[in-house]
Amino acid sequence: MSVVKSIELVVPRDVYLAGSEVDGQVVLSLHSTLINPMVKVELIGRGYLEWMEEANANKDYSQASSCVNRADYVHKKKTFDVEGNWLDPGIHTFNFSFVLPPRIPSTFTSRVGRICYFLQAICATRELILAKEKKYLLVQGTSVYRQDTIESEYPLVVEVEKQLRHSCCFNSSPITLRISLCKNIFTPGDNISFTTEIINRTGKSIKKVVFVLHSVVLYKGINLRAERRTLEERNDLLRLESHLEAGSCVDTKIHSTLLLPKVMLVTSSHKSDDIMDVGYDLTGSVYFPCLSTVEARIPIIIQNEAADPKE
């Protein structure tokens, strides 16, 4: 039977902001006396990307090539002092405190990459590791934008007009789709409230209206020949569907709200040197049963203020 009965990491919070303190305890339970113990805890944050692409795709000898990248965001360690260099049987508690760096990205997972943060507690002797425990943390990253700069760059209203041609004749009728926001800068966990106006002169009923918040991630990797490569991935982050009443819709106004996740990658700055760049947009699409789709898109900024670093 092992000397160590259990080792546990206890932290009080679910989400941590970049630049904030991570306080907690290592709770060690022993069956019997432990001589020459080493008890430590580490805070580790890493990012990793990997995807496959065709090399020499225009030649006969094309083959799949791996593109990778990685980043180390934080690695801190604390080794606890043990009085007398031995521990009695029973439960022992060790307190720890780390400060997260102020400029680290949020926790993130996709088919291409991952950014993760975790605490790792270890109890060992001089010869071997007796017990190990790992606990993942949700970390919300912070922004480097200035708000007054962002507001001047992006519109708050997007309007799209399209002529839809009827299938039975050569006539066409206009439809106007307008999406308006009172602001386009949000923090994780906020509500995105927006208004959609549809001016329909087609005489045809609208099947449905779909709103999607997309994340657009540009991954930055290096292939086996040390060439810099990029891959863009566009994913549906949130989706909301509105079915309108049957019949011909001339003027329609829809008020909608989307609730953002509590942990998100923030919108990247234009000079980001991280392993990925991130952007968001809100898309509204009007669907007709037998006609083409009308779509309007408006950029969304996700930002988060930094905590005051204590180190």
PDB file of C-alpha atoms in Angstrom:
ATOM      1  CA  MET A   1       0.000   0.000   0.000  1.00  0.00           C
ATOM      2  CA  SER A   2       1.270   3.449  -0.943  1.00  0.00           C
ATOM      3  CA  VAL A   3       2.181   5.919   1.768  1.00  0.00           C
ATOM      4  CA  VAL A   4       0.016   8.539   0.039  1.00  0.00           C
ATOM      5  CA  LYS A   5      -3.723   7.992   0.345  1.00  0.00           C
ATOM      6  CA  SER A   6      -4.709  10.937  -1.896  1.00  0.00           C
ATOM      7  CA  ILE A   7      -3.597  14.325  -3.183  1.00  0.00           C
ATOM      8  CA  GLU A   8      -6.104  17.013  -4.161  1.00  0.00           C
ATOM      9  CA  LEU A   9      -6.017  20.517  -5.623  1.00  0.00           C
ATOM     10  CA  VAL A  10      -8.604  22.957  -4.274  1.00  0.00           C
ATOM     11  CA  VAL A  11      -9.237  26.328  -5.973  1.00  0.00           C
ATOM     12  CA  PRO A  12     -12.149  28.667  -5.133  1.00  0.00           C
ATOM     13  CA  ARG A  13     -13.041  30.054  -8.567  1.00  0.00           C
ATOM     14  CA  ASP A  14     -14.284  28.685 -11.889  1.00  0.00           C
ATOM     15  CA  VAL A  15     -12.852  31.394 -14.198  1.00  0.00           C
ATOM     16  CA  TYR A  16      -9.647  33.419 -13.807  1.00  0.00           C
ATOM     17  CA  LEU A  17      -8.807  36.672 -15.578  1.00  0.00           C
ATOM     18  CA  ALA A  18      -5.346  37.140 -17.059  1.00  0.00           C
ATOM     19  CA  GLY A  19      -3.248  39.130 -14.573  1.00  0.00           C
ATOM     20  CA  SER A  20      -5.237  37.919 -11.561  1.00  0.00           C
ATOM     21  CA  GLU A  21      -4.157  35.720  -8.637  1.00  0.00           C
ATOM     22  CA  VAL A  22      -4.698  31.970  -8.542  1.00  0.00           C
ATOM     23  CA  ASP A  23      -4.989  30.989  -4.888  1.00  0.00           C
ATOM     24  CA  GLY A  24      -5.581  27.479  -3.658  1.00  0.00           C
ATOM     25  CA  GLN A  25      -4.521  24.540  -1.543  1.00  0.00           C
ATOM     26  CA  VAL A  26      -2.830  21.200  -1.989  1.00  0.00           C
ATOM     27  CA  VAL A  27      -4.507  18.704   0.358  1.00  0.00           C
ATOM     28  CA  LEU A  28      -2.321  15.663   1.002  1.00  0.00           C
ATOM     29  CA  SER A  29      -3.631  12.609   2.875  1.00  0.00           C
ATOM     30  CA  LEU A  30      -1.114  10.009   4.157  1.00  0.00           C
ATOM     31  CA  HIS A  31      -1.595   6.428   5.334  1.00  0.00           C
ATOM     32  CA  SER A  32       1.684   6.436   7.267  1.00  0.00           C
ATOM     33  CA  THR A  33       4.710   8.599   8.052  1.00  0.00           C
ATOM     34  CA  LEU A  34       6.501  10.011   5.015  1.00  0.00           C
ATOM     35  CA  ILE A  35      10.257  10.632   5.287  1.00  0.00           C
ATOM     36  CA  ASN A  36      12.082  13.150   3.064  1.00  0.00           C
ATOM     37  CA  PRO A  37       8.941  14.354   1.280  1.00  0.00           C
ATOM     38  CA  MET A  38       8.873  16.795  -1.603  1.00  0.00           C
ATOM     39  CA  VAL A  39       5.518  18.497  -2.136  1.00  0.00           C
ATOM     40  CA  LYS A  40       5.187  21.035  -4.933  1.00  0.00           C
ATOM     41  CA  VAL A  41       2.623  22.671  -7.194  1.00  0.00           C
ATOM     42  CA  GLU A  42       3.064  24.089 -10.706  1.00  0.00           C
ATOM     43  CA  LEU A  43       1.014  26.508 -12.807  1.00  0.00           C
ATOM     44  CA  ILE A  44       1.413  25.748 -16.521  1.00  0.00           C
ATOM     45  CA  GLY A  45      -0.099  27.364 -19.624  1.00  0.00           C
ATOM     46  CA  ARG A  46       0.543  26.145 -23.169  1.00  0.00           C
ATOM     47  CA  GLY A  47      -0.773  26.539 -26.694  1.00  0.00           C
ATOM     48  CA  TYR A  48      -0.374  24.068 -29.526  1.00  0.00           C
ATOM     49  CA  LEU A  49      -1.459  23.935 -33.198  1.00  0.00           C
ATOM     50  CA  GLU A  50      -1.265  21.163 -35.767  1.00  0.00           C
ATOM     51  CA  TRP A  51      -2.929  20.635 -39.134  1.00  0.00           C
ATOM     52  CA  MET A  52      -2.216  18.816 -42.386  1.00  0.00           C
ATOM     53  CA  GLU A  53      -1.997  20.382 -45.833  1.00  0.00           C
ATOM     54  CA  GLU A  54      -1.009  19.211 -49.300  1.00  0.00           C
ATOM     55  CA  ALA A  55       2.573  20.054 -50.252  1.00  0.00           C
ATOM     56  CA  ASN A  56       3.308  20.412 -53.991  1.00  0.00           C
ATOM     57  CA  ALA A  57      -0.374  19.947 -54.775  1.00  0.00           C
ATOM     58  CA  ASN A  58       0.212  20.947 -58.418  1.00  0.00           C
ATOM     59  CA  LYS A  59       2.823  18.234 -58.974  1.00  0.00           C
ATOM     60  CA  ASP A  60       2.713  14.454 -59.279  1.00  0.00           C
ATOM     61  CA  TYR A  61       4.582  13.842 -56.041  1.00  0.00           C
ATOM     62  CA  SER A  62       2.337  15.904 -53.759  1.00  0.00           C
ATOM     63  CA  GLN A  63       2.000  14.643 -50.204  1.00  0.00           C
ATOM     64  CA  ALA A  64       0.484  15.688 -46.916  1.00  0.00           C
ATOM     65  CA  SER A  65       2.639  18.010 -44.851  1.00  0.00           C
ATOM     66  CA  SER A  66       2.234  18.790 -41.160  1.00  0.00           C
ATOM     67  CA  CYS A  67       2.086  22.406 -39.976  1.00  0.00           C
ATOM     68  CA  VAL A  68       2.668  23.025 -36.280  1.00  0.00           C
ATOM     69  CA  ASN A  69       3.235  25.802 -33.770  1.00  0.00           C
ATOM     70  CA  ARG A  70       3.365  26.098 -30.010  1.00  0.00           C
ATOM     71  CA  ALA A  71       3.627  28.705 -27.281  1.00  0.00           C
ATOM     72  CA  ASP A  72       4.440  28.634 -23.573  1.00  0.00           C
ATOM     73  CA  TYR A  73       2.418  31.246 -21.691  1.00  0.00           C
ATOM     74  CA  VAL A  74       3.244  30.533 -18.062  1.00  0.00           C
ATOM     75  CA  HIS A  75       5.262  28.064 -15.995  1.00  0.00           C
ATOM     76  CA  LYS A  76       5.567  28.775 -12.277  1.00  0.00           C
ATOM     77  CA  LYS A  77       6.480  26.412  -9.461  1.00  0.00           C
ATOM     78  CA  LYS A  78       6.298  26.412  -5.690  1.00  0.00           C
ATOM     79  CA  THR A  79       7.995  23.788  -3.517  1.00  0.00           C
ATOM     80  CA  PHE A  80       6.663  23.694   0.052  1.00  0.00           C
ATOM     81  CA  ASP A  81       8.906  23.678   3.102  1.00  0.00           C
ATOM     82  CA  VAL A  82       8.338  20.637   5.330  1.00  0.00           C
ATOM     83  CA  GLU A  83       9.390  21.158   8.944  1.00  0.00           C
ATOM     84  CA  GLY A  84      11.604  18.352  10.244  1.00  0.00           C
ATOM     85  CA  ASN A  85      11.696  16.813   6.760  1.00  0.00           C
ATOM     86  CA  TRP A  86       8.907  14.335   7.568  1.00  0.00           C
ATOM     87  CA  LEU A  87       5.083  14.228   7.630  1.00  0.00           C
ATOM     88  CA  ASP A  88       2.811  12.379  10.071  1.00  0.00           C
ATOM     89  CA  PRO A  89      -0.056  10.141   8.930  1.00  0.00           C
ATOM     90  CA  GLY A  90      -3.234  12.132   8.307  1.00  0.00           C
ATOM     91  CA  ILE A  91      -4.224  15.199   6.287  1.00  0.00           C
ATOM     92  CA  HIS A  92      -1.796  18.018   5.467  1.00  0.00           C
ATOM     93  CA  THR A  93      -2.735  21.289   3.786  1.00  0.00           C
ATOM     94  CA  PHE A  94      -0.367  23.501   1.780  1.00  0.00           C
ATOM     95  CA  ASN A  95      -1.427  26.970   0.619  1.00  0.00           C
ATOM     96  CA  PHE A  96      -0.194  28.488  -2.628  1.00  0.00           C
ATOM     97  CA  SER A  97      -0.679  31.652  -4.678  1.00  0.00           C
ATOM     98  CA  PHE A  98       0.368  32.434  -8.254  1.00  0.00           C
ATOM     99  CA  VAL A  99      -0.169  35.503 -10.433  1.00  0.00           C
ATOM    100  CA  LEU A 100      -1.153  34.916 -14.040  1.00  0.00           C
ATOM    101  CA  PRO A 101       0.715  37.008 -16.660  1.00  0.00           C
ATOM    102  CA  PRO A 102      -1.389  39.982 -17.835  1.00  0.00           C
ATOM    103  CA  ARG A 103      -1.082  39.252 -21.570  1.00  0.00           C
ATOM    104  CA  ILE A 104      -2.112  35.646 -22.151  1.00  0.00           C
ATOM    105  CA  PRO A 105      -4.902  34.311 -24.403  1.00  0.00           C
ATOM    106  CA  SER A 106      -8.087  32.629 -23.223  1.00  0.00           C
ATOM    107  CA  THR A 107      -8.621  28.918 -22.790  1.00  0.00           C
ATOM    108  CA  PHE A 108      -9.464  27.536 -26.241  1.00  0.00           C
ATOM    109  CA  THR A 109     -10.081  24.210 -28.001  1.00  0.00           C
ATOM    110  CA  SER A 110     -10.720  23.390 -31.666  1.00  0.00           C
ATOM    111  CA  ARG A 111      -9.907  20.641 -34.170  1.00  0.00           C
ATOM    112  CA  VAL A 112      -6.674  22.477 -35.049  1.00  0.00           C
ATOM    113  CA  GLY A 113      -5.386  23.833 -31.768  1.00  0.00           C
ATOM    114  CA  ARG A 114      -5.652  24.104 -28.040  1.00  0.00           C
ATOM    115  CA  ILE A 115      -4.727  26.646 -25.366  1.00  0.00           C
ATOM    116  CA  CYS A 116      -4.908  25.246 -21.849  1.00  0.00           C
ATOM    117  CA  TYR A 117      -3.921  26.189 -18.314  1.00  0.00           C
ATOM    118  CA  PHE A 118      -3.605  23.769 -15.428  1.00  0.00           C
ATOM    119  CA  LEU A 119      -2.289  23.298 -11.918  1.00  0.00           C
ATOM    120  CA  GLN A 120      -0.233  20.210 -11.153  1.00  0.00           C
ATOM    121  CA  ALA A 121       0.448  18.988  -7.626  1.00  0.00           C
ATOM    122  CA  ILE A 122       3.159  16.390  -6.959  1.00  0.00           C
ATOM    123  CA  CYS A 123       4.187  14.472  -3.847  1.00  0.00           C
ATOM    124  CA  ALA A 124       7.501  12.635  -4.158  1.00  0.00           C
ATOM    125  CA  THR A 125      10.534  11.361  -2.312  1.00  0.00           C
ATOM    126  CA  ARG A 126      14.118  11.469  -3.491  1.00  0.00           C
ATOM    127  CA  GLU A 127      13.608   8.242  -5.422  1.00  0.00           C
ATOM    128  CA  LEU A 128      10.140   8.366  -6.993  1.00  0.00           C
ATOM    129  CA  ILE A 129       6.855  10.216  -7.486  1.00  0.00           C
ATOM    130  CA  LEU A 130       4.221   8.944  -5.046  1.00  0.00           C
ATOM    131  CA  ALA A 131       1.165  10.901  -6.226  1.00  0.00           C
ATOM    132  CA  LYS A 132       0.231  13.471  -8.832  1.00  0.00           C
ATOM    133  CA  GLU A 133      -2.916  15.514  -9.436  1.00  0.00           C
ATOM    134  CA  LYS A 134      -3.798  17.852 -12.336  1.00  0.00           C
ATOM    135  CA  LYS A 135      -6.587  20.439 -12.419  1.00  0.00           C
ATOM    136  CA  TYR A 136      -7.450  22.494 -15.521  1.00  0.00           C
ATOM    137  CA  LEU A 137      -8.351  26.176 -15.172  1.00  0.00           C
ATOM    138  CA  LEU A 138     -10.591  28.346 -17.324  1.00  0.00           C
ATOM    139  CA  VAL A 139      -8.667  31.547 -18.087  1.00  0.00           C
ATOM    140  CA  GLN A 140     -10.142  34.631 -19.760  1.00  0.00           C
ATOM    141  CA  GLY A 141      -7.592  36.611 -21.744  1.00  0.00           C
ATOM    142  CA  THR A 142      -7.379  40.388 -21.970  1.00  0.00           C
ATOM    143  CA  SER A 143      -7.246  42.928 -24.800  1.00  0.00           C
ATOM    144  CA  VAL A 144      -4.673  45.373 -26.086  1.00  0.00           C
ATOM    145  CA  TYR A 145      -7.206  47.563 -27.936  1.00  0.00           C
ATOM    146  CA  ARG A 146      -8.195  51.098 -27.040  1.00  0.00           C
ATOM    147  CA  GLN A 147     -11.956  51.467 -27.168  1.00  0.00           C
ATOM    148  CA  ASP A 148     -12.024  54.842 -28.946  1.00  0.00           C
ATOM    149  CA  THR A 149      -9.935  53.379 -31.782  1.00  0.00           C
ATOM    150  CA  ILE A 150     -12.235  50.403 -32.310  1.00  0.00           C
ATOM    151  CA  GLU A 151     -15.461  52.390 -32.400  1.00  0.00           C
ATOM    152  CA  SER A 152     -14.197  54.565 -35.252  1.00  0.00           C
ATOM    153  CA  GLU A 153     -13.222  51.561 -37.387  1.00  0.00           C
ATOM    154  CA  TYR A 154     -16.393  49.470 -37.423  1.00  0.00           C
ATOM    155  CA  PRO A 155     -19.973  50.424 -38.400  1.00  0.00           C
ATOM    156  CA  LEU A 156     -22.928  49.808 -36.116  1.00  0.00           C
ATOM    157  CA  VAL A 157     -25.456  49.432 -38.956  1.00  0.00           C
ATOM    158  CA  VAL A 158     -25.186  47.223 -42.026  1.00  0.00           C
ATOM    159  CA  GLU A 159     -27.729  47.357 -44.837  1.00  0.00           C
ATOM    160  CA  VAL A 160     -27.923  45.031 -47.830  1.00  0.00           C
ATOM    161  CA  GLU A 161     -30.344  45.379 -50.755  1.00  0.00           C
ATOM    162  CA  LYS A 162     -30.743  42.608 -53.286  1.00  0.00           C
ATOM    163  CA  GLN A 163     -32.878  42.142 -56.384  1.00  0.00           C
ATOM    164  CA  LEU A 164     -34.482  38.697 -56.320  1.00  0.00           C
ATOM    165  CA  ARG A 165     -35.505  37.283 -59.684  1.00  0.00           C
ATOM    166  CA  HIS A 166     -38.727  35.291 -59.836  1.00  0.00           C
ATOM    167  CA  SER A 167     -38.414  31.789 -61.243  1.00  0.00           C
ATOM    168  CA  CYS A 168     -41.492  32.092 -63.478  1.00  0.00           C
ATOM    169  CA  CYS A 169     -40.530  35.304 -65.288  1.00  0.00           C
ATOM    170  CA  PHE A 170     -37.763  37.815 -65.859  1.00  0.00           C
ATOM    171  CA  ASN A 171     -39.127  40.298 -63.324  1.00  0.00           C
ATOM    172  CA  SER A 172     -37.188  41.030 -60.144  1.00  0.00           C
ATOM    173  CA  SER A 173     -38.157  42.581 -56.828  1.00  0.00           C
ATOM    174  CA  PRO A 174     -36.009  44.198 -54.141  1.00  0.00           C
ATOM    175  CA  ILE A 175     -35.547  43.090 -50.569  1.00  0.00           C
ATOM    176  CA  THR A 176     -33.633  45.125 -47.988  1.00  0.00           C
ATOM    177  CA  LEU A 177     -32.007  43.606 -44.905  1.00  0.00           C
ATOM    178  CA  ARG A 178     -30.729  45.952 -42.193  1.00  0.00           C
ATOM    179  CA  ILE A 179     -29.003  44.919 -38.950  1.00  0.00           C
ATOM    180  CA  SER A 180     -28.334  47.564 -36.298  1.00  0.00           C
ATOM    181  CA  LEU A 181     -26.448  47.462 -33.011  1.00  0.00           C
ATOM    182  CA  CYS A 182     -26.306  50.075 -30.275  1.00  0.00           C
ATOM    183  CA  LYS A 183     -22.654  49.051 -29.839  1.00  0.00           C
ATOM    184  CA  ASN A 184     -20.315  46.511 -31.387  1.00  0.00           C
ATOM    185  CA  ILE A 185     -17.875  46.088 -28.479  1.00  0.00           C
ATOM    186  CA  PHE A 186     -18.661  43.366 -25.941  1.00  0.00           C
ATOM    187  CA  THR A 187     -17.001  41.440 -23.145  1.00  0.00           C
ATOM    188  CA  PRO A 188     -17.361  37.681 -22.534  1.00  0.00           C
ATOM    189  CA  GLY A 189     -20.680  36.872 -20.835  1.00  0.00           C
ATOM    190  CA  ASP A 190     -22.450  39.956 -22.278  1.00  0.00           C
ATOM    191  CA  ASN A 191     -25.750  39.967 -24.142  1.00  0.00           C
ATOM    192  CA  ILE A 192     -25.589  41.042 -27.791  1.00  0.00           C
ATOM    193  CA  SER A 193     -28.880  42.836 -28.478  1.00  0.00           C
ATOM    194  CA  PHE A 194     -29.632  43.842 -32.059  1.00  0.00           C
ATOM    195  CA  THR A 195     -32.514  44.812 -34.321  1.00  0.00           C
ATOM    196  CA  THR A 196     -33.161  43.407 -37.780  1.00  0.00           C
ATOM    197  CA  GLU A 197     -35.388  45.187 -40.302  1.00  0.00           C
ATOM    198  CA  ILE A 198     -36.581  43.440 -43.457  1.00  0.00           C
ATOM    199  CA  ILE A 199     -38.301  45.390 -46.229  1.00  0.00           C
ATOM    200  CA  ASN A 200     -39.730  42.763 -48.566  1.00  0.00           C
ATOM    201  CA  ARG A 201     -41.114  43.857 -51.933  1.00  0.00           C
ATOM    202  CA  THR A 202     -40.959  40.435 -53.558  1.00  0.00           C
ATOM    203  CA  GLY A 203     -44.519  39.448 -52.714  1.00  0.00           C
ATOM    204  CA  LYS A 204     -43.136  36.123 -51.474  1.00  0.00           C
ATOM    205  CA  SER A 205     -43.271  34.922 -47.881  1.00  0.00           C
ATOM    206  CA  ILE A 206     -40.038  34.554 -45.947  1.00  0.00           C
ATOM    207  CA  LYS A 207     -39.299  31.012 -44.811  1.00  0.00           C
ATOM    208  CA  LYS A 208     -37.020  31.875 -41.887  1.00  0.00           C
ATOM    209  CA  VAL A 209     -34.382  34.301 -40.629  1.00  0.00           C
ATOM    210  CA  VAL A 210     -31.179  32.886 -39.123  1.00  0.00           C
ATOM    211  CA  PHE A 211     -28.629  34.802 -37.023  1.00  0.00           C
ATOM    212  CA  VAL A 212     -25.172  33.339 -36.422  1.00  0.00           C
ATOM    213  CA  LEU A 213     -22.229  34.676 -34.444  1.00  0.00           C
ATOM    214  CA  HIS A 214     -19.112  33.362 -36.186  1.00  0.00           C
ATOM    215  CA  SER A 215     -15.598  33.089 -34.868  1.00  0.00           C
ATOM    216  CA  VAL A 216     -12.908  33.504 -37.531  1.00  0.00           C
ATOM    217  CA  VAL A 217      -9.545  32.083 -36.434  1.00  0.00           C
ATOM    218  CA  LEU A 218      -6.354  32.427 -38.456  1.00  0.00           C
ATOM    219  CA  TYR A 219      -3.868  29.789 -37.316  1.00  0.00           C
ATOM    220  CA  LYS A 220      -0.151  30.441 -37.842  1.00  0.00           C
ATOM    221  CA  GLY A 221       2.102  27.427 -38.234  1.00  0.00           C
ATOM    222  CA  ILE A 222       5.424  26.264 -39.653  1.00  0.00           C
ATOM    223  CA  ASN A 223       5.829  23.240 -41.920  1.00  0.00           C
ATOM    224  CA  LEU A 224       8.699  20.753 -42.073  1.00  0.00           C
ATOM    225  CA  ARG A 225      10.636  23.015 -44.450  1.00  0.00           C
ATOM    226  CA  ALA A 226      10.474  25.879 -41.936  1.00  0.00           C
ATOM    227  CA  GLU A 227       7.992  27.797 -44.111  1.00  0.00           C
ATOM    228  CA  ARG A 228       5.373  29.934 -42.429  1.00  0.00           C
ATOM    229  CA  ARG A 229       1.856  28.733 -43.190  1.00  0.00           C
ATOM    230  CA  THR A 230      -1.642  29.918 -42.221  1.00  0.00           C
ATOM    231  CA  LEU A 231      -5.045  28.276 -42.029  1.00  0.00           C
ATOM    232  CA  GLU A 232      -8.339  30.124 -41.584  1.00  0.00           C
ATOM    233  CA  GLU A 233     -11.206  28.400 -39.795  1.00  0.00           C
ATOM    234  CA  ARG A 234     -14.712  29.830 -39.568  1.00  0.00           C
ATOM    235  CA  ASN A 235     -17.040  28.311 -36.968  1.00  0.00           C
ATOM    236  CA  ASP A 236     -20.575  28.935 -35.724  1.00  0.00           C
ATOM    237  CA  LEU A 237     -20.263  30.111 -32.136  1.00  0.00           C
ATOM    238  CA  LEU A 238     -23.925  30.991 -31.457  1.00  0.00           C
ATOM    239  CA  ARG A 239     -27.035  30.440 -33.581  1.00  0.00           C
ATOM    240  CA  LEU A 240     -30.573  31.832 -33.359  1.00  0.00           C
ATOM    241  CA  GLU A 241     -33.405  31.002 -35.775  1.00  0.00           C
ATOM    242  CA  SER A 242     -36.637  32.983 -36.213  1.00  0.00           C
ATOM    243  CA  HIS A 243     -39.635  31.549 -38.071  1.00  0.00           C
ATOM    244  CA  LEU A 244     -42.006  34.237 -39.307  1.00  0.00           C
ATOM    245  CA  GLU A 245     -45.758  33.914 -39.679  1.00  0.00           C
ATOM    246  CA  ALA A 246     -46.992  32.439 -42.946  1.00  0.00           C
ATOM    247  CA  GLY A 247     -47.990  34.862 -45.678  1.00  0.00           C
ATOM    248  CA  SER A 248     -46.381  37.680 -47.578  1.00  0.00           C
ATOM    249  CA  CYS A 249     -44.140  39.803 -45.331  1.00  0.00           C
ATOM    250  CA  VAL A 250     -43.651  43.400 -46.452  1.00  0.00           C
ATOM    251  CA  ASP A 251     -42.016  45.103 -43.469  1.00  0.00           C
ATOM    252  CA  THR A 252     -40.670  43.038 -40.600  1.00  0.00           C
ATOM    253  CA  LYS A 253     -38.736  44.064 -37.498  1.00  0.00           C
ATOM    254  CA  ILE A 254     -37.066  41.491 -35.237  1.00  0.00           C
ATOM    255  CA  HIS A 255     -35.444  42.192 -31.857  1.00  0.00           C
ATOM    256  CA  SER A 256     -32.943  39.497 -30.874  1.00  0.00           C
ATOM    257  CA  THR A 257     -30.433  38.721 -28.122  1.00  0.00           C
ATOM    258  CA  LEU A 258     -27.458  36.358 -28.048  1.00  0.00           C
ATOM    259  CA  LEU A 259     -25.687  35.471 -24.785  1.00  0.00           C
ATOM    260  CA  LEU A 260     -21.898  35.281 -25.108  1.00  0.00           C
ATOM    261  CA  PRO A 261     -19.904  32.513 -23.366  1.00  0.00           C
ATOM    262  CA  LYS A 262     -18.085  33.513 -20.180  1.00  0.00           C
ATOM    263  CA  VAL A 263     -14.692  32.510 -21.609  1.00  0.00           C
ATOM    264  CA  MET A 264     -13.737  33.571 -25.148  1.00  0.00           C
ATOM    265  CA  LEU A 265     -10.664  34.482 -27.125  1.00  0.00           C
ATOM    266  CA  VAL A 266     -10.590  38.269 -27.436  1.00  0.00           C
ATOM    267  CA  THR A 267     -10.404  39.976 -30.827  1.00  0.00           C
ATOM    268  CA  SER A 268      -6.763  40.105 -31.926  1.00  0.00           C
ATOM    269  CA  SER A 269      -4.860  43.305 -32.477  1.00  0.00           C
ATOM    270  CA  HIS A 270      -3.532  44.041 -35.962  1.00  0.00           C
ATOM    271  CA  LYS A 271       0.050  43.297 -34.880  1.00  0.00           C
ATOM    272  CA  SER A 272      -0.580  40.089 -32.991  1.00  0.00           C
ATOM    273  CA  ASP A 273       2.436  37.767 -32.765  1.00  0.00           C
ATOM    274  CA  ASP A 274       0.557  34.917 -31.114  1.00  0.00           C
ATOM    275  CA  ILE A 275       0.010  31.490 -32.687  1.00  0.00           C
ATOM    276  CA  MET A 276      -3.445  32.582 -33.890  1.00  0.00           C
ATOM    277  CA  ASP A 277      -5.489  35.693 -34.725  1.00  0.00           C
ATOM    278  CA  VAL A 278      -9.171  35.885 -33.833  1.00  0.00           C
ATOM    279  CA  GLY A 279     -12.132  37.891 -35.103  1.00  0.00           C
ATOM    280  CA  TYR A 280     -15.933  37.715 -34.838  1.00  0.00           C
ATOM    281  CA  ASP A 281     -18.901  38.723 -36.953  1.00  0.00           C
ATOM    282  CA  LEU A 282     -22.673  38.571 -36.677  1.00  0.00           C
ATOM    283  CA  THR A 283     -24.497  37.358 -39.796  1.00  0.00           C
ATOM    284  CA  GLY A 284     -28.200  37.613 -40.533  1.00  0.00           C
ATOM    285  CA  SER A 285     -29.634  35.505 -43.382  1.00  0.00           C
ATOM    286  CA  VAL A 286     -33.136  35.690 -44.863  1.00  0.00           C
ATOM    287  CA  TYR A 287     -34.310  32.468 -46.519  1.00  0.00           C
ATOM    288  CA  PHE A 288     -37.029  32.182 -49.165  1.00  0.00           C
ATOM    289  CA  PRO A 289     -38.558  28.802 -50.103  1.00  0.00           C
ATOM    290  CA  CYS A 290     -37.661  28.976 -53.795  1.00  0.00           C
ATOM    291  CA  LEU A 291     -35.460  32.061 -54.122  1.00  0.00           C
ATOM    292  CA  SER A 292     -31.892  32.924 -53.183  1.00  0.00           C
ATOM    293  CA  THR A 293     -30.744  33.935 -49.697  1.00  0.00           C
ATOM    294  CA  VAL A 294     -30.100  37.515 -48.600  1.00  0.00           C
ATOM    295  CA  GLU A 295     -27.273  37.977 -46.101  1.00  0.00           C
ATOM    296  CA  ALA A 296     -25.880  40.880 -44.049  1.00  0.00           C
ATOM    297  CA  ARG A 297     -22.778  40.778 -41.864  1.00  0.00           C
ATOM    298  CA  ILE A 298     -21.522  43.114 -39.146  1.00  0.00           C
ATOM    299  CA  PRO A 299     -18.167  42.836 -37.283  1.00  0.00           C
ATOM    300  CA  ILE A 300     -18.242  42.227 -33.521  1.00  0.00           C
ATOM    301  CA  ILE A 301     -15.415  43.108 -31.145  1.00  0.00           C
ATOM    302  CA  ILE A 302     -14.757  40.961 -28.063  1.00  0.00           C
ATOM    303  CA  GLN A 303     -12.489  42.691 -25.587  1.00  0.00           C
ATOM    304  CA  ASN A 304     -11.689  42.416 -21.915  1.00  0.00           C
ATOM    305  CA  GLU A 305      -9.871  44.821 -19.625  1.00  0.00           C
ATOM    306  CA  ALA A 306      -6.701  43.632 -17.965  1.00  0.00           C
ATOM    307  CA  ALA A 307      -6.448  43.031 -14.259  1.00  0.00           C
ATOM    308  CA  ASP A 308      -3.783  44.967 -12.389  1.00  0.00           C
ATOM    309  CA  PRO A 309      -0.768  42.631 -12.241  1.00  0.00           C
ATOM    310  CA  LYS A 310       0.605  42.091  -8.732  1.00  0.00           C
ATOM    311  CA  GLU A 311       4.057  40.959  -9.734  1.00  0.00           C
TER     312      GLU A 311
END
